[in-house]
Amino acid sequence: MASTMRPMSRMLTRASRSTLFPIERTATQTALSSIRTTTSPISHLTTHNAILSSTRSFSTSTACLRARTMGQMKARHSTGPFSWKSALLFVLTGGGMIIYFRVEKERLERKRIAEMSKGVGKPRVGGPFTLKDLDGKEFTAEDLKGKYAFVYFGFTHCPDICPDELDKMAEIIDKVNEATKGENIFLPVFITCDPARDTPEVLREYLKEFHPGIIGLTGTYDEVKNVCKQYRVYFSTPRDIKPGEDYLVDHSIYFYLMDPDNDFVECIGRQDTPETATRTIMEHINDWKREGKPLRKD
């Protein structure tokens, strides 16, 4: 009985092997037949190695590709939806918006103050006047329009304050001309509060010591009084002065910045330096340009 079972188990084992690996057997037979047909043992080995190499390279490249892809996916998921580039872009955009709104807020505040300086029907500071320039020609408030006018009231016999302020005015003129690249849109004006002594000839000799770009204006006592009233300037010059009579003159110490519509926009005082005054003036000029309004450059 035992002897009968042994051949049967062998037959079952052989049958199972033939069923499970028919493809391997066929492939092996094909490979052996090709090897037998080859005459050289070296080519034998070469063919075998080539088969192994192609199989190995295929399996390795697939594994590397799969590993690389998985690594990229892990790296991508580890950083989350944001990267350093998106974070940098977010910071730059936020900073730009903060700066823009801050500048715009300051511009609107300057505009609000300028609008408050205007009265109903006529400006609170500034208005129509008629004077004479250094050549004796008529000069009115209309001649200020189209540019930013920088108006100062003083007199040539002033011992200290007027010279100091005119030195500052000269620095401001140069700085504004540099900032505007010589566009000729800034008009500095000196109006005397002492018309009895400050004739056009006297004013010309006095102002050329400070800056050649300053326009000097004078007139009769009533004309000067009227323009001082328009600009809300206090002055204590007496009306009727006898020849050779000595007297004192007191006046307000401010620079008045007027826009191209001849509306008052800013007051520059003794506390301002040439740098701070230039910065204030350029803020108004740039606001005007930003709104696309025209400027006279003649």
Coordinates of C-alpha atoms in Angstrom, one line a residue:
M1 CA 0.0 0.0 0.0
A2 CA 2.8 2.3 0.9
S3 CA 4.6 1.5 -2.3
T4 CA 1.5 2.4 -4.2
M5 CA 1.1 5.8 -2.5
R6 CA 4.6 6.9 -3.2
P7 CA 4.3 6.9 -7.1
M8 CA 0.9 8.6 -6.7
S9 CA 2.3 11.4 -4.6
R10 CA 5.2 11.9 -7.0
M11 CA 2.7 12.2 -9.9
L12 CA 0.6 14.7 -8.0
T13 CA 3.7 16.8 -7.2
R14 CA 4.7 16.8 -10.9
A15 CA 1.2 17.7 -11.9
S16 CA 1.1 20.7 -9.6
R17 CA 4.4 21.9 -10.7
S18 CA 3.4 21.7 -14.3
T19 CA 0.1 23.6 -13.6
L20 CA 1.6 26.4 -11.5
F21 CA 4.6 27.2 -13.6
P22 CA 3.8 26.7 -17.3
I23 CA 5.0 30.2 -18.3
E24 CA 8.3 29.8 -16.4
R25 CA 8.9 26.5 -18.1
T26 CA 8.2 27.8 -21.5
A27 CA 10.4 30.9 -20.9
T28 CA 13.2 28.6 -19.6
Q29 CA 13.0 26.3 -22.6
T30 CA 13.1 29.2 -25.0
A31 CA 16.2 30.7 -23.3
L32 CA 17.9 27.3 -23.3
S33 CA 17.2 26.8 -26.9
S34 CA 18.6 30.2 -27.8
I35 CA 21.7 29.4 -25.7
R36 CA 22.3 26.1 -27.4
T37 CA 22.2 27.7 -30.8
T38 CA 25.0 30.1 -29.8
T39 CA 28.4 28.7 -30.6
S40 CA 30.5 30.8 -28.2
P41 CA 30.4 30.4 -24.4
I42 CA 31.3 34.1 -24.0
S43 CA 28.3 35.2 -26.0
H44 CA 26.3 32.9 -23.8
L45 CA 27.4 34.8 -20.7
T46 CA 26.9 38.1 -22.3
T47 CA 23.3 37.3 -23.3
H48 CA 22.5 36.1 -19.8
N49 CA 24.0 39.2 -18.3
A50 CA 22.1 41.5 -20.7
I51 CA 18.9 39.9 -19.7
L52 CA 19.6 40.3 -16.0
S53 CA 20.8 43.9 -16.6
S54 CA 17.7 44.9 -18.5
T55 CA 15.5 43.4 -15.8
R56 CA 17.5 45.0 -13.0
S57 CA 17.6 48.4 -14.6
F58 CA 13.8 48.3 -15.2
S59 CA 13.0 47.4 -11.7
T60 CA 15.5 50.0 -10.2
S61 CA 14.3 52.9 -12.4
T62 CA 10.7 52.3 -11.4
A63 CA 11.6 52.1 -7.8
C64 CA 13.6 55.3 -8.0
L65 CA 10.8 57.1 -9.8
R66 CA 8.3 56.0 -7.3
A67 CA 10.5 57.0 -4.4
R68 CA 11.2 60.4 -5.9
T69 CA 7.5 61.1 -6.5
M70 CA 6.6 60.0 -3.0
G71 CA 9.4 62.3 -1.6
Q72 CA 8.1 65.2 -3.5
M73 CA 4.6 64.6 -2.3
K74 CA 5.8 64.3 1.3
A75 CA 7.8 67.6 1.0
R76 CA 4.9 69.3 -0.5
H77 CA 2.5 68.2 2.2
S78 CA 5.0 69.0 4.9
T79 CA 5.1 72.7 3.9
G80 CA 1.3 73.0 3.8
P81 CA -0.6 75.2 1.4
F82 CA 1.8 78.2 1.9
S83 CA 5.4 78.5 0.9
W84 CA 8.1 81.1 1.6
K85 CA 7.4 82.7 -1.7
S86 CA 3.7 83.2 -1.0
A87 CA 4.5 84.4 2.5
L88 CA 6.9 87.0 1.1
L89 CA 4.4 88.1 -1.5
F90 CA 1.8 88.5 1.3
V91 CA 4.1 90.6 3.4
L92 CA 5.1 92.9 0.5
T93 CA 1.5 93.4 -0.6
G94 CA 0.4 94.2 2.9
G95 CA 3.2 96.6 3.4
G96 CA 2.5 98.4 0.1
M97 CA -1.2 98.7 1.0
I98 CA -0.3 100.2 4.5
I99 CA 2.1 102.8 2.9
Y100 CA -0.5 103.7 0.2
F101 CA -3.3 104.2 2.7
R102 CA -1.0 106.2 5.0
V103 CA 0.1 108.5 2.2
E104 CA -3.5 108.9 1.0
K105 CA -4.7 109.7 4.5
E106 CA -2.1 112.4 4.8
R107 CA -3.1 113.8 1.4
L108 CA -6.7 114.0 2.3
E109 CA -5.9 115.6 5.6
R110 CA -3.9 118.3 3.8
K111 CA -6.8 118.8 1.4
R112 CA -9.2 119.1 4.2
I113 CA -7.1 121.8 5.9
A114 CA -6.8 123.7 2.7
E115 CA -10.5 123.6 2.1
M116 CA -11.1 124.8 5.7
S117 CA -8.9 127.8 4.9
K118 CA -11.3 129.0 2.2
G119 CA -14.2 131.1 3.2
V120 CA -17.7 131.2 1.6
G121 CA -17.3 133.2 -1.6
K122 CA -13.7 134.3 -1.0
P123 CA -10.6 132.9 0.6
R124 CA -9.9 133.6 4.3
V125 CA -6.2 134.2 3.4
G126 CA -5.2 136.0 0.2
G127 CA -7.3 137.9 -2.3
P128 CA -7.1 140.5 -5.1
F129 CA -4.4 143.2 -4.9
T130 CA -2.5 145.5 -7.1
L131 CA 1.2 146.4 -6.6
K132 CA 4.3 147.2 -8.6
D133 CA 7.3 144.9 -9.4
L134 CA 10.9 146.0 -9.5
D135 CA 10.6 147.2 -13.0
G136 CA 7.6 149.4 -12.1
K137 CA 5.1 147.1 -13.9
E138 CA 1.7 146.3 -12.4
F139 CA 1.5 143.0 -10.5
T140 CA -1.8 141.6 -9.4
A141 CA -3.0 138.5 -7.6
E142 CA -3.8 137.0 -11.1
D143 CA 0.0 136.9 -11.8
L144 CA 0.3 134.4 -8.9
K145 CA -2.1 131.9 -10.5
G146 CA -0.8 128.8 -12.3
K147 CA 2.1 128.2 -9.9
Y148 CA 2.7 127.6 -6.2
A149 CA 3.4 131.1 -4.7
F150 CA 5.6 131.5 -1.6
V151 CA 4.7 135.0 -0.2
Y152 CA 6.7 136.8 2.6
F153 CA 6.0 140.2 4.1
G154 CA 8.9 142.2 5.4
F155 CA 11.0 145.4 4.9
T156 CA 14.6 146.2 4.0
H157 CA 15.4 148.1 7.3
C158 CA 14.6 145.1 9.4
P159 CA 17.7 144.5 11.6
D160 CA 17.7 140.7 12.1
I161 CA 14.4 138.7 11.5
C162 CA 13.9 139.5 7.8
P163 CA 17.5 138.7 6.8
D164 CA 17.3 135.4 8.7
E165 CA 14.0 134.5 7.1
L166 CA 15.2 135.6 3.6
D167 CA 18.3 133.4 4.0
K168 CA 15.9 130.5 4.8
M169 CA 13.7 131.5 1.8
A170 CA 16.8 131.3 -0.5
E171 CA 17.5 127.7 0.7
I172 CA 13.9 126.7 0.2
I173 CA 13.9 128.1 -3.3
D174 CA 17.0 126.1 -4.3
K175 CA 15.7 122.9 -2.7
V176 CA 12.3 123.1 -4.3
N177 CA 13.8 123.9 -7.7
E178 CA 16.0 120.8 -7.3
A179 CA 13.1 118.6 -6.2
T180 CA 11.0 119.8 -9.1
K181 CA 13.9 119.5 -11.5
G182 CA 13.7 123.1 -12.6
E183 CA 10.1 123.0 -13.8
N184 CA 9.7 126.7 -12.8
I185 CA 6.4 126.1 -11.0
F186 CA 7.5 127.8 -7.7
L187 CA 7.1 131.6 -7.4
P188 CA 8.8 133.3 -4.3
V189 CA 7.5 136.8 -3.6
F190 CA 8.6 139.4 -1.1
I191 CA 6.1 142.2 -0.4
T192 CA 7.3 145.2 1.6
C193 CA 5.5 146.5 4.6
D194 CA 7.4 149.8 4.4
P195 CA 6.5 151.4 1.0
A196 CA 7.8 154.8 2.0
R197 CA 11.4 153.6 2.1
D198 CA 11.3 150.4 0.0
T199 CA 11.2 151.7 -3.6
P200 CA 11.8 149.3 -6.5
E201 CA 15.4 150.4 -6.7
V202 CA 16.0 149.8 -2.9
L203 CA 14.2 146.4 -3.1
R204 CA 16.3 145.3 -6.1
E205 CA 19.6 146.0 -4.3
Y206 CA 18.4 144.3 -1.1
L207 CA 16.9 141.1 -2.6
K208 CA 19.8 140.3 -4.9
E209 CA 21.9 139.7 -1.8
F210 CA 19.7 136.7 -1.0
H211 CA 18.4 135.1 -4.2
P212 CA 17.9 136.3 -7.8
G213 CA 14.6 134.4 -8.1
I214 CA 12.7 136.4 -5.4
I215 CA 10.1 138.8 -6.9
G216 CA 10.0 142.1 -5.0
L217 CA 6.7 144.0 -4.8
T218 CA 5.9 147.5 -3.5
G219 CA 3.2 150.2 -3.9
T220 CA 1.5 153.0 -2.2
Y221 CA 0.6 152.9 1.5
D222 CA -3.1 152.0 0.7
E223 CA -2.1 149.3 -1.8
V224 CA 0.3 147.7 0.7
K225 CA -2.3 148.0 3.5
N226 CA -4.9 146.3 1.3
V227 CA -2.7 143.3 0.5
C228 CA -1.7 142.9 4.1
K229 CA -5.4 142.9 5.0
Q230 CA -6.1 140.3 2.3
Y231 CA -3.4 138.0 3.8
R232 CA -4.3 138.8 7.4
V233 CA -0.8 140.2 8.0
Y234 CA -0.3 142.6 10.9
F235 CA 2.0 145.6 10.3
S236 CA 2.5 148.9 12.3
T237 CA 3.9 151.2 9.6
P238 CA 2.6 154.8 10.1
R239 CA 0.7 156.4 7.3
D240 CA 2.0 159.9 7.1
I241 CA 5.8 160.0 7.4
K242 CA 7.8 163.1 7.1
P243 CA 11.1 163.0 5.1
G244 CA 14.0 161.8 7.2
E245 CA 11.7 160.7 10.1
D246 CA 12.8 157.5 11.9
Y247 CA 10.2 155.0 12.8
L248 CA 9.8 151.3 13.6
V249 CA 7.9 148.7 11.7
D250 CA 6.4 145.6 13.2
H251 CA 4.8 142.8 11.1
S252 CA 3.8 139.1 11.1
I253 CA 6.6 136.6 10.4
Y254 CA 5.2 133.9 8.2
F255 CA 5.6 132.5 4.7
Y256 CA 2.2 131.9 2.9
L257 CA 2.0 129.1 0.5
M258 CA -0.7 129.6 -2.2
D259 CA -1.7 127.0 -4.7
P260 CA -2.1 127.6 -8.4
D261 CA -5.7 128.7 -7.9
N262 CA -4.3 131.4 -5.5
D263 CA -5.9 129.6 -2.5
F264 CA -4.0 129.5 0.8
V265 CA -2.8 126.0 1.6
E266 CA -0.1 126.2 4.2
C267 CA 1.7 128.6 6.6
I268 CA 5.5 128.2 7.2
G269 CA 6.7 129.7 10.4
R270 CA 10.1 130.5 12.1
Q271 CA 10.0 127.0 13.7
D272 CA 10.3 125.4 10.2
T273 CA 13.7 124.6 8.8
P274 CA 14.5 124.7 5.0
E275 CA 14.2 120.9 5.0
T276 CA 10.8 120.7 6.7
A277 CA 9.5 123.6 4.7
T278 CA 10.6 122.0 1.4
R279 CA 9.0 118.7 2.4
T280 CA 5.7 120.5 3.1
I281 CA 5.8 122.4 -0.1
M282 CA 6.6 119.3 -2.2
E283 CA 3.8 117.4 -0.6
H284 CA 1.3 120.0 -1.8
I285 CA 2.9 120.1 -5.3
N286 CA 2.8 116.4 -5.6
D287 CA -0.8 116.3 -4.5
W288 CA -1.7 118.8 -7.2
K289 CA 0.1 116.8 -9.8
R290 CA -1.4 113.5 -8.7
E291 CA -4.9 115.0 -9.3
G292 CA -3.8 115.9 -12.8
K293 CA -4.3 119.7 -12.4
P294 CA -2.4 122.0 -14.7
L295 CA 0.6 124.1 -13.7
R296 CA 2.1 127.2 -15.4
K297 CA 5.8 126.8 -16.3
D298 CA 6.6 130.1 -18.0

